[in-house]
mmCIF file of C-alpha atoms and ligand atoms in Angstrom:
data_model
loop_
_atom_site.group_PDB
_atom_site.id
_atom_site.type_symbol
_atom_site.label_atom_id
_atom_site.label_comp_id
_atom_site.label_asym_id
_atom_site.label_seq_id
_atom_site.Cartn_x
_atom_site.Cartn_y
_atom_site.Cartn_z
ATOM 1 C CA UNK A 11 81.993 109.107 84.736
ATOM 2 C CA UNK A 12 83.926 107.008 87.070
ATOM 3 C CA UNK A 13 85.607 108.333 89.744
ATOM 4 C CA UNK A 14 89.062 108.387 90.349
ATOM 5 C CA UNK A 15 90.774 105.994 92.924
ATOM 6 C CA UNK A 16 92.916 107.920 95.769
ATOM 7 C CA UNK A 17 94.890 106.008 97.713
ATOM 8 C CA UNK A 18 96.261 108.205 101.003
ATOM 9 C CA UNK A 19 99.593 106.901 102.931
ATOM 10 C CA UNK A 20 100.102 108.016 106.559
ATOM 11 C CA UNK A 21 101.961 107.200 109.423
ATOM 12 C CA UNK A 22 100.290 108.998 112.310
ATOM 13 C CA UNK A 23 96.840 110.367 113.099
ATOM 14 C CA UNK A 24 95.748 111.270 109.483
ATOM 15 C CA UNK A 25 94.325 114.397 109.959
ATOM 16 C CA UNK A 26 94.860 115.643 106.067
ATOM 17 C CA UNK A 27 93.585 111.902 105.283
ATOM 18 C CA UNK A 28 90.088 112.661 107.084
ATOM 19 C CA UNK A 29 90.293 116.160 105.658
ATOM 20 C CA UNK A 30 90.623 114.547 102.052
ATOM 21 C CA UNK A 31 88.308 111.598 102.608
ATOM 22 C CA UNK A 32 85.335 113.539 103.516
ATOM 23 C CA UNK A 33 85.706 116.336 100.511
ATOM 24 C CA UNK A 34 85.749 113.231 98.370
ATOM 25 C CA UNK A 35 82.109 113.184 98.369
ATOM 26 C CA UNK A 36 78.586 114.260 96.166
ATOM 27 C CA UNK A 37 80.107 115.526 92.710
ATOM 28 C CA UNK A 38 83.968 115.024 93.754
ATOM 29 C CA UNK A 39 85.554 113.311 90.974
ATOM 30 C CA UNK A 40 87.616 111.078 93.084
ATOM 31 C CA UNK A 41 86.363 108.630 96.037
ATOM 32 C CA UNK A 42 89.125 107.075 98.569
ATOM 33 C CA UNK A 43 89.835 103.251 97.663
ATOM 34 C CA UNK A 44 93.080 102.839 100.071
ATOM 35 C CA UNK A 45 94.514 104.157 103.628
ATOM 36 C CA UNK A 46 98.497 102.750 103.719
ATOM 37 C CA UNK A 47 100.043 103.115 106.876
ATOM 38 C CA UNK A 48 104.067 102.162 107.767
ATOM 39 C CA UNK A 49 102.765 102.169 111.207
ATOM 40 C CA UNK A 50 100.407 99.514 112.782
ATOM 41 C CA UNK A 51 99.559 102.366 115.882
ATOM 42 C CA UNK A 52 98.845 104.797 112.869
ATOM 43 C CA UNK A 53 95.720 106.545 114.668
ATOM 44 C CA UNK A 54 94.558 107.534 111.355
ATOM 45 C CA UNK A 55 93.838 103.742 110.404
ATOM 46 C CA UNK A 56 90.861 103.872 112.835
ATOM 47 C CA UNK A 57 89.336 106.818 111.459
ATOM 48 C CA UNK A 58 89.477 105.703 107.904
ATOM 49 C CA UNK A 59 87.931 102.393 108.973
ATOM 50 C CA UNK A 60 85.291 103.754 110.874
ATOM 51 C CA UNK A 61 84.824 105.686 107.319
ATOM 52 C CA UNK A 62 84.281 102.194 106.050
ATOM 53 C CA UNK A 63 87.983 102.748 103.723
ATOM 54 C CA UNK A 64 90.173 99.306 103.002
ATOM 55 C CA UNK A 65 92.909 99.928 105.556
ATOM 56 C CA UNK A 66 96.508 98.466 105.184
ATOM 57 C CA UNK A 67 99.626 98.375 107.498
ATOM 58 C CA UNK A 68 103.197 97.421 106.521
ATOM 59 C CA UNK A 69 105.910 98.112 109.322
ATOM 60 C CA UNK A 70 108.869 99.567 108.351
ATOM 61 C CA UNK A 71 110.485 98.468 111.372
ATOM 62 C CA UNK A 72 111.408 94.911 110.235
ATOM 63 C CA UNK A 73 113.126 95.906 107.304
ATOM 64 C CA UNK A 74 115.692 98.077 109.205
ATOM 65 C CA UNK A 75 116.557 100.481 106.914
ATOM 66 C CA UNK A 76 116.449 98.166 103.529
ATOM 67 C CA UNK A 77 114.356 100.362 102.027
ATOM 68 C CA UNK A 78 114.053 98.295 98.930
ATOM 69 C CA UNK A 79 112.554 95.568 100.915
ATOM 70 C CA UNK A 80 110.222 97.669 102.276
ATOM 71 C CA UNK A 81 108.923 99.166 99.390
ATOM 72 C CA UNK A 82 108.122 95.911 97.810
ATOM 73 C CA UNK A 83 106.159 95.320 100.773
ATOM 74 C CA UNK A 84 104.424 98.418 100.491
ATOM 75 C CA UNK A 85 103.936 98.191 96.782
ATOM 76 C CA UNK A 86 101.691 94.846 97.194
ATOM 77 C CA UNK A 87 98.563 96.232 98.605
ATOM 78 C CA UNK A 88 98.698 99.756 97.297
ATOM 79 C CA UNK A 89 99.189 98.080 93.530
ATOM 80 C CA UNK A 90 96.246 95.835 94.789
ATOM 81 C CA UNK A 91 94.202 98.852 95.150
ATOM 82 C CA UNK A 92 94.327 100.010 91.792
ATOM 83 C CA UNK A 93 95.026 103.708 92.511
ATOM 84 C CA UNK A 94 94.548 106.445 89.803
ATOM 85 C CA UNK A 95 96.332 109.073 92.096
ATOM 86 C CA UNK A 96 98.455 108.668 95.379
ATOM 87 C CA UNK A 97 98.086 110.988 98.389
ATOM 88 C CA UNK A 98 101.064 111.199 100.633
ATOM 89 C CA UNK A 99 99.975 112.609 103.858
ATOM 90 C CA UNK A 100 101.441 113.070 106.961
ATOM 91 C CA UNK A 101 103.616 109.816 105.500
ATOM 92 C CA UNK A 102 106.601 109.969 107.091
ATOM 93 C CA UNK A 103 108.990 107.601 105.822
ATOM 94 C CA UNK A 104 111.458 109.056 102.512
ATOM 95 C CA UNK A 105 110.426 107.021 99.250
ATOM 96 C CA UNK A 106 113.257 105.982 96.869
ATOM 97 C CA UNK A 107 113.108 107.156 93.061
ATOM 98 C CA UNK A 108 112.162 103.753 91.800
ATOM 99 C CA UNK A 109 108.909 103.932 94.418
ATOM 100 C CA UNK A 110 108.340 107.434 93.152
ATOM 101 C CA UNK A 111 108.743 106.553 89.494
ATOM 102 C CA UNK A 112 105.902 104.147 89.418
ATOM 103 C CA UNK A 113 103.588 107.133 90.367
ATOM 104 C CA UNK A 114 105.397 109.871 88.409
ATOM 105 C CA UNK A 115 102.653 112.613 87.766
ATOM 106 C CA UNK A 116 100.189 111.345 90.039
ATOM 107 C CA UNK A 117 101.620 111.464 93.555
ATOM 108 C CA UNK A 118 101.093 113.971 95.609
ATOM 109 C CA UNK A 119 102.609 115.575 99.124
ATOM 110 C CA UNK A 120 101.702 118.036 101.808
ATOM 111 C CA UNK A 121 104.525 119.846 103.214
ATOM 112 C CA UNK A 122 104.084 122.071 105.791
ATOM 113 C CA UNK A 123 106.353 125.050 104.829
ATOM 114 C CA UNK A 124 106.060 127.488 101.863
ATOM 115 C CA UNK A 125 108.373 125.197 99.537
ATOM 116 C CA UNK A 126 111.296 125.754 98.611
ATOM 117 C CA UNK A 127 112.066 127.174 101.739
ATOM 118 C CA UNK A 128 112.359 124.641 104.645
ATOM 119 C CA UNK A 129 112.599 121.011 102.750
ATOM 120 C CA UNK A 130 112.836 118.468 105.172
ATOM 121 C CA UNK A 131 111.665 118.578 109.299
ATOM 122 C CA UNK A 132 111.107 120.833 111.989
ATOM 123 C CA UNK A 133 109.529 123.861 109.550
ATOM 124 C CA UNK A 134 107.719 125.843 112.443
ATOM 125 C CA UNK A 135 111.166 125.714 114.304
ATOM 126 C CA UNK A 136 113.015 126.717 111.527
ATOM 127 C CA UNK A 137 110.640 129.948 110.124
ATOM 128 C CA UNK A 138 110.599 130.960 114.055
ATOM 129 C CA UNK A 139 113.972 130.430 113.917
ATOM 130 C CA UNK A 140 114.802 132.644 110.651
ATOM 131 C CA UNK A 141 112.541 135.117 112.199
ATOM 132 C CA UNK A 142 109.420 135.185 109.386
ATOM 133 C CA UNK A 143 106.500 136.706 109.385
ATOM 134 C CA UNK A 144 104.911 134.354 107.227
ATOM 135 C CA UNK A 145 104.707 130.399 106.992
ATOM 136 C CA UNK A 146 102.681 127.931 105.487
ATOM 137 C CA UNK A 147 102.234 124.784 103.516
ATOM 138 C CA UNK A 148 102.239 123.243 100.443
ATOM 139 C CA UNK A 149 100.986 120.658 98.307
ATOM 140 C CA UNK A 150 103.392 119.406 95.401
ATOM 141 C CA UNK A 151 104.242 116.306 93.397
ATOM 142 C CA UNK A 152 106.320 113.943 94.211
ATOM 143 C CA UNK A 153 109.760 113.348 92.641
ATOM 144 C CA UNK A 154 112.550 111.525 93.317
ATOM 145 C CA UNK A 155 114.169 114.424 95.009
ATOM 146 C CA UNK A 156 112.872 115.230 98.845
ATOM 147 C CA UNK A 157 110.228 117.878 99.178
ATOM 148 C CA UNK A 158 110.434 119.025 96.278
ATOM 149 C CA UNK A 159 108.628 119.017 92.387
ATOM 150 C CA UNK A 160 106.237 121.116 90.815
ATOM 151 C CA UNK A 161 104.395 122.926 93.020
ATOM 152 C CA UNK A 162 100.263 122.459 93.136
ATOM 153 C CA UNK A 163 99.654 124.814 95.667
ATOM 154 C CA UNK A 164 100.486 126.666 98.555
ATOM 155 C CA UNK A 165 98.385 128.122 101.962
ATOM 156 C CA UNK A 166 99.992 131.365 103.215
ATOM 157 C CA UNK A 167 99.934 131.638 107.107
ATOM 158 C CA UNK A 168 101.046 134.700 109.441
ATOM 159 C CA UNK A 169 103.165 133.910 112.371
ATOM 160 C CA UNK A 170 102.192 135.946 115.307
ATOM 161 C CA UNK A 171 104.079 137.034 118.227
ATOM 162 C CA UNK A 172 104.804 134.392 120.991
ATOM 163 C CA UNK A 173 104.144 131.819 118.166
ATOM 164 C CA UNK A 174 105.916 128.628 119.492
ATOM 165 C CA UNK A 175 106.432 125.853 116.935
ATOM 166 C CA UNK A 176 103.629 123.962 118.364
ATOM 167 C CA UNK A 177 101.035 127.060 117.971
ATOM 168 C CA UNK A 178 102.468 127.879 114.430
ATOM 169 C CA UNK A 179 102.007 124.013 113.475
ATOM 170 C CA UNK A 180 98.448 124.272 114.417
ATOM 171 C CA UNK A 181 97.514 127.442 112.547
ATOM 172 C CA UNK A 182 99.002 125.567 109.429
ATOM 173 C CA UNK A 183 97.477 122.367 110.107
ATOM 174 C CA UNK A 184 94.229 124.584 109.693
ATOM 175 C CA UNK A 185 95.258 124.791 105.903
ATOM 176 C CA UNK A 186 96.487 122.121 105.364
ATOM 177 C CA UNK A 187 92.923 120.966 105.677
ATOM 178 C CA UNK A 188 91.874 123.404 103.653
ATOM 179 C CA UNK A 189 94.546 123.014 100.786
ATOM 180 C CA UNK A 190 95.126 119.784 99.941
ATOM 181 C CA UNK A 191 91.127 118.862 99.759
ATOM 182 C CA UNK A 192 91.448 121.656 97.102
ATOM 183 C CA UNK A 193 94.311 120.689 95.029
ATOM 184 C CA UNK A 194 93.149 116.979 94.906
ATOM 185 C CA UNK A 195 89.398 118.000 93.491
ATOM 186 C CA UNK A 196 91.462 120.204 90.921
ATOM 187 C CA UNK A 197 94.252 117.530 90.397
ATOM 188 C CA UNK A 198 91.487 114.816 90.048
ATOM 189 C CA UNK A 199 89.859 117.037 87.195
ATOM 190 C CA UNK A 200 93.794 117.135 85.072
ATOM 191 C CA UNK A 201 93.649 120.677 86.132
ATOM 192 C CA UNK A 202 97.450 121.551 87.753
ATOM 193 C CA UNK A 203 96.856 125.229 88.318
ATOM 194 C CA UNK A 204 97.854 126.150 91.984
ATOM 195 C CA UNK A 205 95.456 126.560 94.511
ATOM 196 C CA UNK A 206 96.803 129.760 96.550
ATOM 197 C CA UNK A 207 95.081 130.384 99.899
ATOM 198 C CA UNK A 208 93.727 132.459 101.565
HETATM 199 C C1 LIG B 15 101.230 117.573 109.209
HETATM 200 O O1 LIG B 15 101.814 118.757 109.704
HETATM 201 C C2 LIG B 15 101.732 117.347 107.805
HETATM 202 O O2 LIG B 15 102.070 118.548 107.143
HETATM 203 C C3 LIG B 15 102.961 116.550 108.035
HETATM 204 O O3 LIG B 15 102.554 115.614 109.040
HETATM 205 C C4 LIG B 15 101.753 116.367 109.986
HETATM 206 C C5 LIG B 15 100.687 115.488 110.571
HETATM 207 O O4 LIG B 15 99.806 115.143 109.547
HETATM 208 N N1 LIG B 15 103.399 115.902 106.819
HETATM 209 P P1 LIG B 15 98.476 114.239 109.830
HETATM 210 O O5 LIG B 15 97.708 114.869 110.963
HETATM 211 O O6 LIG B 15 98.945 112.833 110.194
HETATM 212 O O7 LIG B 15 97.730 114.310 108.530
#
């Protein structure tokens, strides 16, 4: 059997793309072919290169804002790659539908709050803020709509007293290592059942 290609966008230090890169080993069905970064100080390009993974950088910056542009940009060495599956992680710029629709069914996202609640930024702020006693993250695909689509699974976190956002964010990071490693072995096998953790 040949593996499936995963290509993994990010635009900081990649922790979920080192967390999915080195499941994607042994009896995995998938192998990494492609890290994508919108940002050339991206710390997560070293990582995957000293993982020996085809790295590639296009700046958003010089497009200011015509997304379009961008995205064509983008487009040329992640189509060059070939990719069976897309892994957005920690990829922070929004995609428009016509990005999204040349992927439809095999992009995927981690977002780290319990989805639905808390689409968009600041999630560990915003669960502090609504006083809740749990948070989390989840991994979904990708639609043209932010944050949202069908849900692939989800890592259920408690918040503790004196959480701040930054201690909450790093309890969930945790699981986020541990969740989207799982959904992508499962996705990778055309099995869409959530993954629910713990
Ligand atoms: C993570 O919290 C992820 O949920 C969010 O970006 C943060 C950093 O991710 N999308 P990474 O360390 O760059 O993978």
């Amino acid at each position: 059997m040949s593996h499936k290609r995963v290509a993994i966008l990010i635009s900081g230090g990649g922790s979920n793309m080192v967390s999915l890169v080195d499941s994607m080993t042994g009896d995995h069905p998938a192998r990494p072919c492609l890290v994508l970064s919108n940002d050339p100080q991206a710390g997560g390009l070293k990582k995957a290169a000293a993982r020996g993974i085809p790295t590639a950088v296009v700046d958003h910056r010089p497009f200011a804002g015509d997304r379009a542009a961008f995205e064509a940009e983008l487009l040329k060495p992640l189509l060059a790659a070939e990719p069976d599956i897309v892994c957005l992680a920690g990829f922070m710029r929004v995609l428009t539908a016509d990005f999204v629709s040349r992927f439809q069914g095999r992009m995927l996202n981690i977002h780290p709050s319990l989805l639905p609640k808390y689409k968009g930024l600041h999630t560990h702020a915003r669960a502090l803020e609504a006083g809740d006693k749990e948070h989390g993250c989840t991994v979904h695909e990708v639609t043209a709509a932010l944050d949202d689509g069908p849900i692939l699974g989800q890592a259920r976190v408690p918040v503790e007293p004196g959480d701040t956002p930054e201690t909450l964010a790093a309890r969930v990071l945790e699981w986020e290592h541990k969740l989207y490693p799982a959904v992508l072995r499962r996705f990778a096998l055309g099995n869409t059942e959530p993954v629910l953790l713990p």
